[in-house]
Amino acid sequence: MAQITKKIELAKAFLDAEELVAIPTETVYGLAAKGVSTKALKKIFEAKERPINNPLILHFKDIKSIAPFVSELTEEIHTLAEHFWPGPLTLLLPKSSQVPEIVTAGLERVAVRIPNHSKTLELLALLDYPLAAPSANPSGYISPTRPKHVERLLGNKIPLILDGGPCDSGIESTILGWEGNTPVIYRQGGIPMEDIEKVLGRKPRIHQKSEVLHTPGMSLSHYAPNTKTIVTKDILEHLQHYHDRDQKVGLISFQKHPMAQKSIAKEIVLSKDGDLEEMARKIYDAMHQLDSLGLDVLIIETAPEKGIGNAINDRLYRSASINKDN
Ligand code: AMP
Ligand code: MG
């Protein structure tokens, strides 16, 4: 325990000194910097090679500390906060002048959330500023859900990785904002739309892929392995195709397919019982594993289209080099 505390103190020292620290959250590992220091924030963009027009989410310890960074906190925001924070819900709110330009890429709203991970909450409690923290991976690549993913991808660029074990939820946060009075989901994620609808008492609109794209995180290609990736409902047809061409195939499926074995170099079944939360927790780790094997092609089966399955499919479709269903 003493050692853990020391690590957190070390993390604070680096962050105070405007250096980067990788932090655990329940969604994915974040690459954190002091959220009020443009000098520190620039280091995030450099390390990730992130386009400067891709805004950052600010992470806070509690709702009281969010207040100075936004222009108002409505009753509806407090209701959502009570139900979902700490947790994987990010709110897009009109920003105050305290928010550095680089955080929002010049946009009028700032993205805020309270993450649900004991170590990061302990760290935030020691700080008198929020942490900006996008996923701790090179821009456009698969998000990290374990310390070893961060080590492999960015280990030489950051002084400290705070080890908090594997991420519990495994998919990025749901991003919610308002257009006029209408709640809009800009990114599906760890909190399913159905749960938000229950709390708000009305259906949020889902921002469509065909609408103007605001940021790279919402662009159609992201979260992508280096290996050619096919995302499909019908894996058997694709397995046959690559089998006939003698290709080395990796398969990520959501359930066991008895007929599938013959043509697969490596298969990962995400959940034998069809448990959506388990699938979300494991999907990025499975992609990291298969992407490091030098295979010819990855075939990934889409998740059932309900609850967090919708967020998983959103990420899968963006990760695909060939998307057969969309
Ligand atoms: P991540 O890289 O997972 O931390 O997510 C950051 C994503 O949140 C960005 O790529 C945007 O899609 C979204 N985001 C963050 N801040 C804003 C903002 N001010 N306006 C619109 N979208 C935002
Ligand atoms: Mg990211």
PDB file of N, CA, C and O in Angstrom, residues 123-188:
ATOM      1  N   LEU A 123      -5.453  10.140  -7.126  1.00  0.00           N
ATOM      2  CA  LEU A 123      -4.524  11.115  -7.705  1.00  0.00           C
ATOM      3  C   LEU A 123      -5.213  12.475  -7.870  1.00  0.00           C
ATOM      4  O   LEU A 123      -4.672  13.513  -7.461  1.00  0.00           O
ATOM      5  N   LEU A 124      -6.411  12.466  -8.450  1.00  0.00           N
ATOM      6  CA  LEU A 124      -7.128  13.733  -8.678  1.00  0.00           C
ATOM      7  C   LEU A 124      -7.381  14.465  -7.359  1.00  0.00           C
ATOM      8  O   LEU A 124      -7.351  15.700  -7.305  1.00  0.00           O
ATOM      9  N   ALA A 125      -7.603  13.694  -6.303  1.00  0.00           N
ATOM     10  CA  ALA A 125      -7.865  14.318  -4.990  1.00  0.00           C
ATOM     11  C   ALA A 125      -6.656  15.115  -4.506  1.00  0.00           C
ATOM     12  O   ALA A 125      -6.793  16.050  -3.710  1.00  0.00           O
ATOM     13  N   LEU A 126      -5.461  14.759  -4.983  1.00  0.00           N
ATOM     14  CA  LEU A 126      -4.243  15.477  -4.569  1.00  0.00           C
ATOM     15  C   LEU A 126      -3.995  16.736  -5.402  1.00  0.00           C
ATOM     16  O   LEU A 126      -3.139  17.549  -5.078  1.00  0.00           O
ATOM     17  N   LEU A 127      -4.724  16.868  -6.519  1.00  0.00           N
ATOM     18  CA  LEU A 127      -4.431  17.950  -7.473  1.00  0.00           C
ATOM     19  C   LEU A 127      -5.448  19.083  -7.347  1.00  0.00           C
ATOM     20  O   LEU A 127      -6.610  18.832  -7.036  1.00  0.00           O
ATOM     21  N   ASP A 128      -4.998  20.286  -7.632  1.00  0.00           N
ATOM     22  CA  ASP A 128      -5.967  21.401  -7.628  1.00  0.00           C
ATOM     23  C   ASP A 128      -6.269  21.851  -9.064  1.00  0.00           C
ATOM     24  O   ASP A 128      -6.602  22.990  -9.312  1.00  0.00           O
ATOM     25  N   TYR A 129      -6.132  20.909 -10.006  1.00  0.00           N
ATOM     26  CA  TYR A 129      -6.478  21.171 -11.408  1.00  0.00           C
ATOM     27  C   TYR A 129      -7.004  19.872 -12.023  1.00  0.00           C
ATOM     28  O   TYR A 129      -6.721  18.787 -11.510  1.00  0.00           O
ATOM     29  N   PRO A 130      -7.775  19.962 -13.122  1.00  0.00           N
ATOM     30  CA  PRO A 130      -8.241  18.746 -13.791  1.00  0.00           C
ATOM     31  C   PRO A 130      -7.138  18.149 -14.659  1.00  0.00           C
ATOM     32  O   PRO A 130      -6.151  18.825 -14.971  1.00  0.00           O
ATOM     33  N   LEU A 131      -7.328  16.909 -15.047  1.00  0.00           N
ATOM     34  CA  LEU A 131      -6.387  16.251 -15.962  1.00  0.00           C
ATOM     35  C   LEU A 131      -7.021  16.096 -17.336  1.00  0.00           C
ATOM     36  O   LEU A 131      -8.111  15.550 -17.460  1.00  0.00           O
ATOM     37  N   ALA A 132      -6.331  16.594 -18.340  1.00  0.00           N
ATOM     38  CA  ALA A 132      -6.726  16.285 -19.717  1.00  0.00           C
ATOM     39  C   ALA A 132      -6.126  14.927 -20.015  1.00  0.00           C
ATOM     40  O   ALA A 132      -4.946  14.696 -19.729  1.00  0.00           O
ATOM     41  N   ALA A 133      -6.929  14.015 -20.560  1.00  0.00           N
ATOM     42  CA  ALA A 133      -6.395  12.672 -20.786  1.00  0.00           C
ATOM     43  C   ALA A 133      -7.112  11.961 -21.928  1.00  0.00           C
ATOM     44  O   ALA A 133      -8.148  11.345 -21.715  1.00  0.00           O
ATOM     45  N   PRO A 134      -6.566  12.039 -23.135  1.00  0.00           N
ATOM     46  CA  PRO A 134      -7.075  11.178 -24.211  1.00  0.00           C
ATOM     47  C   PRO A 134      -6.484   9.786 -24.040  1.00  0.00           C
ATOM     48  O   PRO A 134      -5.649   9.571 -23.162  1.00  0.00           O
ATOM     49  N   SER A 135      -6.907   8.850 -24.862  1.00  0.00           N
ATOM     50  CA  SER A 135      -6.379   7.498 -24.726  1.00  0.00           C
ATOM     51  C   SER A 135      -4.861   7.490 -24.944  1.00  0.00           C
ATOM     52  O   SER A 135      -4.334   8.240 -25.770  1.00  0.00           O
ATOM     53  N   ALA A 136      -4.174   6.617 -24.196  1.00  0.00           N
ATOM     54  CA  ALA A 136      -2.703   6.599 -24.209  1.00  0.00           C
ATOM     55  C   ALA A 136      -2.176   5.696 -25.325  1.00  0.00           C
ATOM     56  O   ALA A 136      -1.534   4.673 -25.079  1.00  0.00           O
ATOM     57  N   ASN A 137      -2.478   6.084 -26.569  1.00  0.00           N
ATOM     58  CA  ASN A 137      -2.016   5.333 -27.740  1.00  0.00           C
ATOM     59  C   ASN A 137      -1.683   6.331 -28.837  1.00  0.00           C
ATOM     60  O   ASN A 137      -2.193   7.454 -28.813  1.00  0.00           O
ATOM     61  N   PRO A 138      -0.844   5.929 -29.801  1.00  0.00           N
ATOM     62  CA  PRO A 138      -0.634   6.828 -30.937  1.00  0.00           C
ATOM     63  C   PRO A 138      -1.973   7.087 -31.617  1.00  0.00           C
ATOM     64  O   PRO A 138      -2.800   6.179 -31.716  1.00  0.00           O
ATOM     65  N   SER A 139      -2.182   8.315 -32.043  1.00  0.00           N
ATOM     66  CA  SER A 139      -3.447   8.720 -32.644  1.00  0.00           C
ATOM     67  C   SER A 139      -3.884   7.734 -33.732  1.00  0.00           C
ATOM     68  O   SER A 139      -3.090   7.353 -34.588  1.00  0.00           O
ATOM     69  N   GLY A 140      -5.136   7.302 -33.668  1.00  0.00           N
ATOM     70  CA  GLY A 140      -5.675   6.447 -34.727  1.00  0.00           C
ATOM     71  C   GLY A 140      -5.492   4.958 -34.508  1.00  0.00           C
ATOM     72  O   GLY A 140      -6.078   4.151 -35.211  1.00  0.00           O
ATOM     73  N   TYR A 141      -4.672   4.567 -33.504  1.00  0.00           N
ATOM     74  CA  TYR A 141      -4.420   3.137 -33.271  1.00  0.00           C
ATOM     75  C   TYR A 141      -5.385   2.615 -32.190  1.00  0.00           C
ATOM     76  O   TYR A 141      -6.148   3.372 -31.592  1.00  0.00           O
ATOM     77  N   ILE A 142      -5.330   1.307 -31.947  1.00  0.00           N
ATOM     78  CA  ILE A 142      -6.214   0.661 -30.958  1.00  0.00           C
ATOM     79  C   ILE A 142      -5.973   1.253 -29.561  1.00  0.00           C
ATOM     80  O   ILE A 142      -4.829   1.416 -29.143  1.00  0.00           O
ATOM     81  N   SER A 143      -7.051   1.531 -28.833  1.00  0.00           N
ATOM     82  CA  SER A 143      -6.915   2.092 -27.485  1.00  0.00           C
ATOM     83  C   SER A 143      -6.324   1.059 -26.516  1.00  0.00           C
ATOM     84  O   SER A 143      -6.553  -0.139 -26.670  1.00  0.00           O
ATOM     85  N   PRO A 144      -5.577   1.536 -25.493  1.00  0.00           N
ATOM     86  CA  PRO A 144      -4.950   0.621 -24.532  1.00  0.00           C
ATOM     87  C   PRO A 144      -5.862   0.341 -23.342  1.00  0.00           C
ATOM     88  O   PRO A 144      -6.425   1.255 -22.753  1.00  0.00           O
ATOM     89  N   THR A 145      -5.991  -0.927 -22.969  1.00  0.00           N
ATOM     90  CA  THR A 145      -6.793  -1.274 -21.795  1.00  0.00           C
ATOM     91  C   THR A 145      -5.967  -1.983 -20.718  1.00  0.00           C
ATOM     92  O   THR A 145      -6.508  -2.426 -19.721  1.00  0.00           O
ATOM     93  N   ARG A 146      -4.665  -2.088 -20.958  1.00  0.00           N
ATOM     94  CA  ARG A 146      -3.747  -2.677 -19.970  1.00  0.00           C
ATOM     95  C   ARG A 146      -2.459  -1.873 -19.976  1.00  0.00           C
ATOM     96  O   ARG A 146      -2.066  -1.342 -21.023  1.00  0.00           O
ATOM     97  N   PRO A 147      -1.761  -1.840 -18.822  1.00  0.00           N
ATOM     98  CA  PRO A 147      -0.499  -1.082 -18.761  1.00  0.00           C
ATOM     99  C   PRO A 147       0.492  -1.529 -19.836  1.00  0.00           C
ATOM    100  O   PRO A 147       1.207  -0.712 -20.405  1.00  0.00           O
ATOM    101  N   LYS A 148       0.514  -2.831 -20.134  1.00  0.00           N
ATOM    102  CA  LYS A 148       1.507  -3.308 -21.115  1.00  0.00           C
ATOM    103  C   LYS A 148       1.222  -2.761 -22.523  1.00  0.00           C
ATOM    104  O   LYS A 148       2.125  -2.606 -23.325  1.00  0.00           O
ATOM    105  N   HIS A 149      -0.059  -2.462 -22.826  1.00  0.00           N
ATOM    106  CA  HIS A 149      -0.347  -1.844 -24.126  1.00  0.00           C
ATOM    107  C   HIS A 149       0.297  -0.457 -24.186  1.00  0.00           C
ATOM    108  O   HIS A 149       0.872  -0.070 -25.202  1.00  0.00           O
ATOM    109  N   VAL A 150       0.187   0.284 -23.087  1.00  0.00           N
ATOM    110  CA  VAL A 150       0.750   1.636 -23.060  1.00  0.00           C
ATOM    111  C   VAL A 150       2.273   1.556 -23.168  1.00  0.00           C
ATOM    112  O   VAL A 150       2.900   2.302 -23.919  1.00  0.00           O
ATOM    113  N   GLU A 151       2.835   0.613 -22.415  1.00  0.00           N
ATOM    114  CA  GLU A 151       4.291   0.431 -22.420  1.00  0.00           C
ATOM    115  C   GLU A 151       4.783   0.175 -23.850  1.00  0.00           C
ATOM    116  O   GLU A 151       5.744   0.785 -24.315  1.00  0.00           O
ATOM    117  N   ARG A 152       4.086  -0.716 -24.544  1.00  0.00           N
ATOM    118  CA  ARG A 152       4.506  -1.081 -25.909  1.00  0.00           C
ATOM    119  C   ARG A 152       4.372   0.107 -26.874  1.00  0.00           C
ATOM    120  O   ARG A 152       5.221   0.335 -27.724  1.00  0.00           O
ATOM    121  N   LEU A 153       3.294   0.883 -26.700  1.00  0.00           N
ATOM    122  CA  LEU A 153       2.991   1.915 -27.693  1.00  0.00           C
ATOM    123  C   LEU A 153       3.703   3.236 -27.420  1.00  0.00           C
ATOM    124  O   LEU A 153       4.117   3.920 -28.344  1.00  0.00           O
ATOM    125  N   LEU A 154       3.794   3.602 -26.135  1.00  0.00           N
ATOM    126  CA  LEU A 154       4.298   4.947 -25.817  1.00  0.00           C
ATOM    127  C   LEU A 154       5.341   4.947 -24.704  1.00  0.00           C
ATOM    128  O   LEU A 154       5.725   6.012 -24.223  1.00  0.00           O
ATOM    129  N   GLY A 155       5.778   3.736 -24.299  1.00  0.00           N
ATOM    130  CA  GLY A 155       6.674   3.601 -23.151  1.00  0.00           C
ATOM    131  C   GLY A 155       7.890   4.525 -23.199  1.00  0.00           C
ATOM    132  O   GLY A 155       8.307   5.055 -22.174  1.00  0.00           O
ATOM    133  N   ASN A 156       8.419   4.738 -24.390  1.00  0.00           N
ATOM    134  CA  ASN A 156       9.642   5.562 -24.486  1.00  0.00           C
ATOM    135  C   ASN A 156       9.340   7.056 -24.498  1.00  0.00           C
ATOM    136  O   ASN A 156      10.250   7.874 -24.505  1.00  0.00           O
ATOM    137  N   LYS A 157       8.072   7.413 -24.483  1.00  0.00           N
ATOM    138  CA  LYS A 157       7.732   8.848 -24.574  1.00  0.00           C
ATOM    139  C   LYS A 157       7.181   9.425 -23.288  1.00  0.00           C
ATOM    140  O   LYS A 157       6.937  10.626 -23.199  1.00  0.00           O
ATOM    141  N   ILE A 158       6.898   8.564 -22.289  1.00  0.00           N
ATOM    142  CA  ILE A 158       6.295   9.093 -21.059  1.00  0.00           C
ATOM    143  C   ILE A 158       7.044   8.598 -19.834  1.00  0.00           C
ATOM    144  O   ILE A 158       7.471   7.440 -19.780  1.00  0.00           O
ATOM    145  N   PRO A 159       7.239   9.481 -18.842  1.00  0.00           N
ATOM    146  CA  PRO A 159       8.069   9.120 -17.699  1.00  0.00           C
ATOM    147  C   PRO A 159       7.417   8.132 -16.738  1.00  0.00           C
ATOM    148  O   PRO A 159       8.115   7.450 -15.994  1.00  0.00           O
ATOM    149  N   LEU A 160       6.080   8.034 -16.720  1.00  0.00           N
ATOM    150  CA  LEU A 160       5.444   7.165 -15.717  1.00  0.00           C
ATOM    151  C   LEU A 160       4.110   6.610 -16.213  1.00  0.00           C
ATOM    152  O   LEU A 160       3.289   7.338 -16.780  1.00  0.00           O
ATOM    153  N   ILE A 161       3.936   5.308 -15.987  1.00  0.00           N
ATOM    154  CA  ILE A 161       2.629   4.669 -16.215  1.00  0.00           C
ATOM    155  C   ILE A 161       2.120   4.236 -14.844  1.00  0.00           C
ATOM    156  O   ILE A 161       2.761   3.428 -14.174  1.00  0.00           O
ATOM    157  N   LEU A 162       1.004   4.791 -14.428  1.00  0.00           N
ATOM    158  CA  LEU A 162       0.413   4.406 -13.147  1.00  0.00           C
ATOM    159  C   LEU A 162      -0.386   3.118 -13.392  1.00  0.00           C
ATOM    160  O   LEU A 162      -1.381   3.135 -14.119  1.00  0.00           O
ATOM    161  N   ASP A 163       0.076   2.025 -12.789  1.00  0.00           N
ATOM    162  CA  ASP A 163      -0.532   0.715 -13.068  1.00  0.00           C
ATOM    163  C   ASP A 163      -1.794   0.539 -12.232  1.00  0.00           C
ATOM    164  O   ASP A 163      -1.740   0.505 -11.006  1.00  0.00           O
ATOM    165  N   GLY A 164      -2.929   0.418 -12.916  1.00  0.00           N
ATOM    166  CA  GLY A 164      -4.191   0.187 -12.209  1.00  0.00           C
ATOM    167  C   GLY A 164      -4.857  -1.088 -12.686  1.00  0.00           C
ATOM    168  O   GLY A 164      -6.073  -1.229 -12.576  1.00  0.00           O
ATOM    169  N   GLY A 165      -4.078  -2.008 -13.254  1.00  0.00           N
ATOM    170  CA  GLY A 165      -4.649  -3.270 -13.735  1.00  0.00           C
ATOM    171  C   GLY A 165      -5.427  -3.080 -15.024  1.00  0.00           C
ATOM    172  O   GLY A 165      -5.437  -1.993 -15.598  1.00  0.00           O
ATOM    173  N   PRO A 166      -6.089  -4.163 -15.489  1.00  0.00           N
ATOM    174  CA  PRO A 166      -6.883  -4.047 -16.721  1.00  0.00           C
ATOM    175  C   PRO A 166      -8.111  -3.165 -16.510  1.00  0.00           C
ATOM    176  O   PRO A 166      -8.667  -3.140 -15.413  1.00  0.00           O
ATOM    177  N   CYS A 167      -8.524  -2.448 -17.553  1.00  0.00           N
ATOM    178  CA  CYS A 167      -9.680  -1.547 -17.422  1.00  0.00           C
ATOM    179  C   CYS A 167     -10.978  -2.355 -17.298  1.00  0.00           C
ATOM    180  O   CYS A 167     -11.167  -3.332 -18.012  1.00  0.00           O
ATOM    181  N   ASP A 168     -11.844  -1.893 -16.420  1.00  0.00           N
ATOM    182  CA  ASP A 168     -13.094  -2.605 -16.112  1.00  0.00           C
ATOM    183  C   ASP A 168     -14.130  -2.569 -17.222  1.00  0.00           C
ATOM    184  O   ASP A 168     -14.813  -3.542 -17.488  1.00  0.00           O
ATOM    185  N   SER A 169     -14.271  -1.377 -17.833  1.00  0.00           N
ATOM    186  CA  SER A 169     -15.332  -1.219 -18.814  1.00  0.00           C
ATOM    187  C   SER A 169     -14.782  -1.505 -20.210  1.00  0.00           C
ATOM    188  O   SER A 169     -15.383  -2.248 -20.987  1.00  0.00           O
ATOM    189  N   GLY A 170     -13.632  -0.927 -20.545  1.00  0.00           N
ATOM    190  CA  GLY A 170     -12.909  -1.341 -21.749  1.00  0.00           C
ATOM    191  C   GLY A 170     -13.260  -0.600 -23.021  1.00  0.00           C
ATOM    192  O   GLY A 170     -12.626  -0.806 -24.042  1.00  0.00           O
ATOM    193  N   ILE A 171     -14.301   0.227 -22.998  1.00  0.00           N
ATOM    194  CA  ILE A 171     -14.686   1.029 -24.166  1.00  0.00           C
ATOM    195  C   ILE A 171     -14.742   2.483 -23.707  1.00  0.00           C
ATOM    196  O   ILE A 171     -15.131   2.757 -22.579  1.00  0.00           O
ATOM    197  N   GLU A 172     -14.390   3.406 -24.586  1.00  0.00           N
ATOM    198  CA  GLU A 172     -14.380   4.824 -24.232  1.00  0.00           C
ATOM    199  C   GLU A 172     -15.755   5.288 -23.728  1.00  0.00           C
ATOM    200  O   GLU A 172     -16.774   4.641 -23.967  1.00  0.00           O
ATOM    201  N   SER A 173     -15.733   6.478 -23.111  1.00  0.00           N
ATOM    202  CA  SER A 173     -16.973   7.014 -22.527  1.00  0.00           C
ATOM    203  C   SER A 173     -18.005   7.374 -23.595  1.00  0.00           C
ATOM    204  O   SER A 173     -17.659   7.644 -24.750  1.00  0.00           O
ATOM    205  N   THR A 174     -19.256   7.374 -23.179  1.00  0.00           N
ATOM    206  CA  THR A 174     -20.334   7.917 -24.007  1.00  0.00           C
ATOM    207  C   THR A 174     -20.225   9.445 -23.932  1.00  0.00           C
ATOM    208  O   THR A 174     -20.014   9.996 -22.849  1.00  0.00           O
ATOM    209  N   ILE A 175     -20.331  10.125 -25.088  1.00  0.00           N
ATOM    210  CA  ILE A 175     -20.275  11.599 -25.070  1.00  0.00           C
ATOM    211  C   ILE A 175     -21.662  12.166 -25.357  1.00  0.00           C
ATOM    212  O   ILE A 175     -22.273  11.846 -26.382  1.00  0.00           O
ATOM    213  N   LEU A 176     -22.139  12.983 -24.415  1.00  0.00           N
ATOM    214  CA  LEU A 176     -23.494  13.549 -24.506  1.00  0.00           C
ATOM    215  C   LEU A 176     -23.430  15.070 -24.405  1.00  0.00           C
ATOM    216  O   LEU A 176     -22.694  15.612 -23.577  1.00  0.00           O
ATOM    217  N   GLY A 177     -24.185  15.744 -25.251  1.00  0.00           N
ATOM    218  CA  GLY A 177     -24.298  17.206 -25.155  1.00  0.00           C
ATOM    219  C   GLY A 177     -25.726  17.605 -25.478  1.00  0.00           C
ATOM    220  O   GLY A 177     -26.596  16.746 -25.617  1.00  0.00           O
ATOM    221  N   TRP A 178     -25.978  18.897 -25.601  1.00  0.00           N
ATOM    222  CA  TRP A 178     -27.311  19.368 -25.916  1.00  0.00           C
ATOM    223  C   TRP A 178     -27.268  20.287 -27.130  1.00  0.00           C
ATOM    224  O   TRP A 178     -26.320  21.072 -27.279  1.00  0.00           O
ATOM    225  N   GLU A 179     -28.275  20.173 -27.997  1.00  0.00           N
ATOM    226  CA  GLU A 179     -28.431  21.147 -29.083  1.00  0.00           C
ATOM    227  C   GLU A 179     -29.777  21.792 -28.841  1.00  0.00           C
ATOM    228  O   GLU A 179     -30.811  21.133 -28.950  1.00  0.00           O
ATOM    229  N   GLY A 180     -29.757  23.062 -28.430  1.00  0.00           N
ATOM    230  CA  GLY A 180     -30.967  23.665 -27.896  1.00  0.00           C
ATOM    231  C   GLY A 180     -31.326  22.874 -26.659  1.00  0.00           C
ATOM    232  O   GLY A 180     -30.484  22.647 -25.781  1.00  0.00           O
ATOM    233  N   ASN A 181     -32.546  22.353 -26.655  1.00  0.00           N
ATOM    234  CA  ASN A 181     -32.974  21.592 -25.483  1.00  0.00           C
ATOM    235  C   ASN A 181     -32.829  20.083 -25.692  1.00  0.00           C
ATOM    236  O   ASN A 181     -33.130  19.294 -24.801  1.00  0.00           O
ATOM    237  N   THR A 182     -32.356  19.701 -26.875  1.00  0.00           N
ATOM    238  CA  THR A 182     -32.335  18.269 -27.215  1.00  0.00           C
ATOM    239  C   THR A 182     -31.015  17.610 -26.833  1.00  0.00           C
ATOM    240  O   THR A 182     -29.946  18.053 -27.263  1.00  0.00           O
ATOM    241  N   PRO A 183     -31.075  16.554 -26.014  1.00  0.00           N
ATOM    242  CA  PRO A 183     -29.829  15.828 -25.730  1.00  0.00           C
ATOM    243  C   PRO A 183     -29.366  15.042 -26.963  1.00  0.00           C
ATOM    244  O   PRO A 183     -30.183  14.436 -27.654  1.00  0.00           O
ATOM    245  N   VAL A 184     -28.059  15.088 -27.207  1.00  0.00           N
ATOM    246  CA  VAL A 184     -27.504  14.417 -28.389  1.00  0.00           C
ATOM    247  C   VAL A 184     -26.334  13.540 -27.952  1.00  0.00           C
ATOM    248  O   VAL A 184     -25.451  14.000 -27.225  1.00  0.00           O
ATOM    249  N   ILE A 185     -26.331  12.288 -28.389  1.00  0.00           N
ATOM    250  CA  ILE A 185     -25.174  11.427 -28.130  1.00  0.00           C
ATOM    251  C   ILE A 185     -24.216  11.560 -29.303  1.00  0.00           C
ATOM    252  O   ILE A 185     -24.556  11.219 -30.436  1.00  0.00           O
ATOM    253  N   TYR A 186     -23.016  12.065 -29.023  1.00  0.00           N
ATOM    254  CA  TYR A 186     -22.021  12.285 -30.083  1.00  0.00           C
ATOM    255  C   TYR A 186     -21.132  11.065 -30.276  1.00  0.00           C
ATOM    256  O   TYR A 186     -20.540  10.893 -31.326  1.00  0.00           O
ATOM    257  N   ARG A 187     -20.978  10.296 -29.188  1.00  0.00           N
ATOM    258  CA  ARG A 187     -20.196   9.062 -29.313  1.00  0.00           C
ATOM    259  C   ARG A 187     -20.841   8.044 -28.389  1.00  0.00           C
ATOM    260  O   ARG A 187     -21.062   8.331 -27.216  1.00  0.00           O
ATOM    261  N   GLN A 188     -21.160   6.863 -28.910  1.00  0.00           N
ATOM    262  CA  GLN A 188     -21.673   5.811 -28.039  1.00  0.00           C
ATOM    263  C   GLN A 188     -20.499   5.260 -27.244  1.00  0.00           C
ATOM    264  O   GLN A 188     -19.360   5.280 -27.701  1.00  0.00           O
TER     265      GLN A 188
END
